[in-house]
Amino acid sequence: MSFEKELEKGQFCIPECISCKKLIWPPSEFCNLCNRELTLNKSEFEGKIIEFSRQDENYFCIVEFNETVRLIAKMETCPKKNQTVKISKCGISQGSYYFHII
Ligand SMILES: [Zn+2]
């Protein structure tokens, strides 16, 4: 999937329907509303911290983008609920997606 190709290069993007413009998450091949093809939206999305927990020296946050996309991201500083964040780094490591936020 091209979403993964972009992620491998460190580019975060969200699949978006070419027809109804809905953001599709988790990424898939076609729109789950109108079944049309998807394009990749590479905007610099701003997310909101929904929840977080601490594990060793790191914070892991549930971040929500555009009220549809939710993912788990790592943060080095102490997060606050509802804080606005951006993806600073992302990629695929040993078959798993990772996201870092600031
Ligand atoms: Zn659609």
PDB file of C-alpha atoms and ligand atoms in Angstrom:
ATOM      1  CA  MET A   1       0.000   0.000   0.000  1.00  0.00           C
ATOM      2  CA  SER A   2       1.359   3.438  -0.821  1.00  0.00           C
ATOM      3  CA  PHE A   3       0.545   4.687   2.670  1.00  0.00           C
ATOM      4  CA  GLU A   4       3.211   2.300   3.949  1.00  0.00           C
ATOM      5  CA  LYS A   5       5.690   3.358   1.264  1.00  0.00           C
ATOM      6  CA  GLU A   6       5.371   6.955   2.410  1.00  0.00           C
ATOM      7  CA  LEU A   7       5.579   5.960   6.056  1.00  0.00           C
ATOM      8  CA  GLU A   8       8.737   3.970   5.357  1.00  0.00           C
ATOM      9  CA  LYS A   9      10.282   7.165   3.983  1.00  0.00           C
ATOM     10  CA  GLY A  10       9.274   9.013   7.138  1.00  0.00           C
ATOM     11  CA  GLN A  11       6.369  10.850   5.534  1.00  0.00           C
ATOM     12  CA  PHE A  12       3.127  10.865   7.495  1.00  0.00           C
ATOM     13  CA  CYS A  13       0.011  11.029   5.387  1.00  0.00           C
ATOM     14  CA  ILE A  14      -3.645  10.146   5.759  1.00  0.00           C
ATOM     15  CA  PRO A  15      -5.575   8.381   2.978  1.00  0.00           C
ATOM     16  CA  GLU A  16      -8.413  10.533   1.685  1.00  0.00           C
ATOM     17  CA  CYS A  17     -11.259   9.629  -0.668  1.00  0.00           C
ATOM     18  CA  ILE A  18     -10.963  11.296  -4.097  1.00  0.00           C
ATOM     19  CA  SER A  19     -14.737  11.680  -4.217  1.00  0.00           C
ATOM     20  CA  CYS A  20     -16.231  12.406  -0.782  1.00  0.00           C
ATOM     21  CA  LYS A  21     -12.950  13.683   0.759  1.00  0.00           C
ATOM     22  CA  LYS A  22     -13.405  11.557   3.855  1.00  0.00           C
ATOM     23  CA  LEU A  23     -10.209  10.637   5.668  1.00  0.00           C
ATOM     24  CA  ILE A  24      -9.927   6.871   5.861  1.00  0.00           C
ATOM     25  CA  TRP A  25      -8.421   5.295   8.944  1.00  0.00           C
ATOM     26  CA  PRO A  26      -7.073   2.688   9.373  1.00  0.00           C
ATOM     27  CA  PRO A  27      -5.610   3.027   5.873  1.00  0.00           C
ATOM     28  CA  SER A  28      -7.250   0.841   3.253  1.00  0.00           C
ATOM     29  CA  GLU A  29      -7.528   0.571  -0.517  1.00  0.00           C
ATOM     30  CA  PHE A  30     -10.937   2.121  -1.035  1.00  0.00           C
ATOM     31  CA  CYS A  31     -13.324   4.521   0.660  1.00  0.00           C
ATOM     32  CA  ASN A  32     -15.592   2.748   3.121  1.00  0.00           C
ATOM     33  CA  LEU A  33     -18.455   5.111   2.296  1.00  0.00           C
ATOM     34  CA  CYS A  34     -18.519   5.391  -1.471  1.00  0.00           C
ATOM     35  CA  ASN A  35     -15.972   2.742  -2.487  1.00  0.00           C
ATOM     36  CA  ARG A  36     -13.909   5.160  -4.582  1.00  0.00           C
ATOM     37  CA  GLU A  37     -10.150   5.308  -4.747  1.00  0.00           C
ATOM     38  CA  LEU A  38      -8.043   7.080  -2.188  1.00  0.00           C
ATOM     39  CA  THR A  39      -5.334   9.648  -2.472  1.00  0.00           C
ATOM     40  CA  LEU A  40      -2.773  10.507   0.190  1.00  0.00           C
ATOM     41  CA  ASN A  41      -3.210  13.748   2.030  1.00  0.00           C
ATOM     42  CA  LYS A  42       0.237  14.967   3.118  1.00  0.00           C
ATOM     43  CA  SER A  43      -0.825  18.045   5.050  1.00  0.00           C
ATOM     44  CA  GLU A  44       1.019  18.866   8.218  1.00  0.00           C
ATOM     45  CA  PHE A  45      -1.766  17.563  10.421  1.00  0.00           C
ATOM     46  CA  GLU A  46      -2.196  18.829  13.935  1.00  0.00           C
ATOM     47  CA  GLY A  47      -3.370  16.301  16.466  1.00  0.00           C
ATOM     48  CA  LYS A  48      -4.832  16.441  19.928  1.00  0.00           C
ATOM     49  CA  ILE A  49      -3.760  14.293  22.854  1.00  0.00           C
ATOM     50  CA  ILE A  50      -6.683  12.206  24.067  1.00  0.00           C
ATOM     51  CA  GLU A  51      -4.950  10.027  26.609  1.00  0.00           C
ATOM     52  CA  PHE A  52      -1.448   9.080  27.624  1.00  0.00           C
ATOM     53  CA  SER A  53       0.531   6.803  29.880  1.00  0.00           C
ATOM     54  CA  ARG A  54       4.112   6.486  30.921  1.00  0.00           C
ATOM     55  CA  GLN A  55       6.374   3.541  30.276  1.00  0.00           C
ATOM     56  CA  ASP A  56       9.940   3.740  31.564  1.00  0.00           C
ATOM     57  CA  GLU A  57      11.332   7.051  30.308  1.00  0.00           C
ATOM     58  CA  ASN A  58       8.738   7.531  27.590  1.00  0.00           C
ATOM     59  CA  TYR A  59       5.200   8.756  27.293  1.00  0.00           C
ATOM     60  CA  PHE A  60       2.812   7.027  24.948  1.00  0.00           C
ATOM     61  CA  CYS A  61      -0.132   9.071  23.791  1.00  0.00           C
ATOM     62  CA  ILE A  62      -3.341   8.424  21.931  1.00  0.00           C
ATOM     63  CA  VAL A  63      -3.463  11.263  19.432  1.00  0.00           C
ATOM     64  CA  GLU A  64      -6.484  12.210  17.384  1.00  0.00           C
ATOM     65  CA  PHE A  65      -6.314  13.989  14.027  1.00  0.00           C
ATOM     66  CA  ASN A  66      -9.300  15.657  12.345  1.00  0.00           C
ATOM     67  CA  GLU A  67     -11.665  13.884  14.725  1.00  0.00           C
ATOM     68  CA  THR A  68     -11.312  10.600  12.830  1.00  0.00           C
ATOM     69  CA  VAL A  69      -7.768   9.340  12.919  1.00  0.00           C
ATOM     70  CA  ARG A  70      -6.407   7.917  16.148  1.00  0.00           C
ATOM     71  CA  LEU A  71      -2.938   6.540  16.625  1.00  0.00           C
ATOM     72  CA  ILE A  72      -0.455   5.863  19.379  1.00  0.00           C
ATOM     73  CA  ALA A  73       2.619   8.052  19.429  1.00  0.00           C
ATOM     74  CA  LYS A  74       5.651   8.467  21.606  1.00  0.00           C
ATOM     75  CA  MET A  75       6.493  11.736  23.278  1.00  0.00           C
ATOM     76  CA  GLU A  76       9.645  12.636  25.194  1.00  0.00           C
ATOM     77  CA  THR A  77       8.267  15.457  27.288  1.00  0.00           C
ATOM     78  CA  CYS A  78       5.329  15.184  29.642  1.00  0.00           C
ATOM     79  CA  PRO A  79       2.090  15.421  27.637  1.00  0.00           C
ATOM     80  CA  LYS A  80      -1.054  17.239  28.657  1.00  0.00           C
ATOM     81  CA  LYS A  81      -4.583  16.224  27.784  1.00  0.00           C
ATOM     82  CA  ASN A  82      -5.950  18.143  24.768  1.00  0.00           C
ATOM     83  CA  GLN A  83      -2.482  19.428  23.935  1.00  0.00           C
ATOM     84  CA  THR A  84      -1.954  20.173  20.243  1.00  0.00           C
ATOM     85  CA  VAL A  85       0.887  18.164  18.738  1.00  0.00           C
ATOM     86  CA  LYS A  86       2.514  17.389  15.414  1.00  0.00           C
ATOM     87  CA  ILE A  87       4.251  14.309  14.128  1.00  0.00           C
ATOM     88  CA  SER A  88       7.988  14.929  14.328  1.00  0.00           C
ATOM     89  CA  LYS A  89       9.145  11.531  13.142  1.00  0.00           C
ATOM     90  CA  CYS A  90       7.492   8.370  11.861  1.00  0.00           C
ATOM     91  CA  GLY A  91       8.329   5.202  10.033  1.00  0.00           C
ATOM     92  CA  ILE A  92       8.199   1.447  10.069  1.00  0.00           C
ATOM     93  CA  SER A  93      10.488  -0.552  12.302  1.00  0.00           C
ATOM     94  CA  GLN A  94      10.478  -4.362  12.318  1.00  0.00           C
ATOM     95  CA  GLY A  95       7.057  -4.423  10.716  1.00  0.00           C
ATOM     96  CA  SER A  96       5.454  -1.982  13.135  1.00  0.00           C
ATOM     97  CA  TYR A  97       4.441   1.597  12.569  1.00  0.00           C
ATOM     98  CA  TYR A  98       5.924   4.179  14.912  1.00  0.00           C
ATOM     99  CA  PHE A  99       5.103   7.816  15.428  1.00  0.00           C
ATOM    100  CA  HIS A 100       6.858  10.442  17.504  1.00  0.00           C
ATOM    101  CA  ILE A 101       5.160  13.692  18.386  1.00  0.00           C
ATOM    102  CA  ILE A 102       6.256  17.063  19.686  1.00  0.00           C
TER     103      ILE A 102
HETATM  104 ZN    ZN B   1     -15.676   8.356  -0.401  1.00  0.00          ZN
END
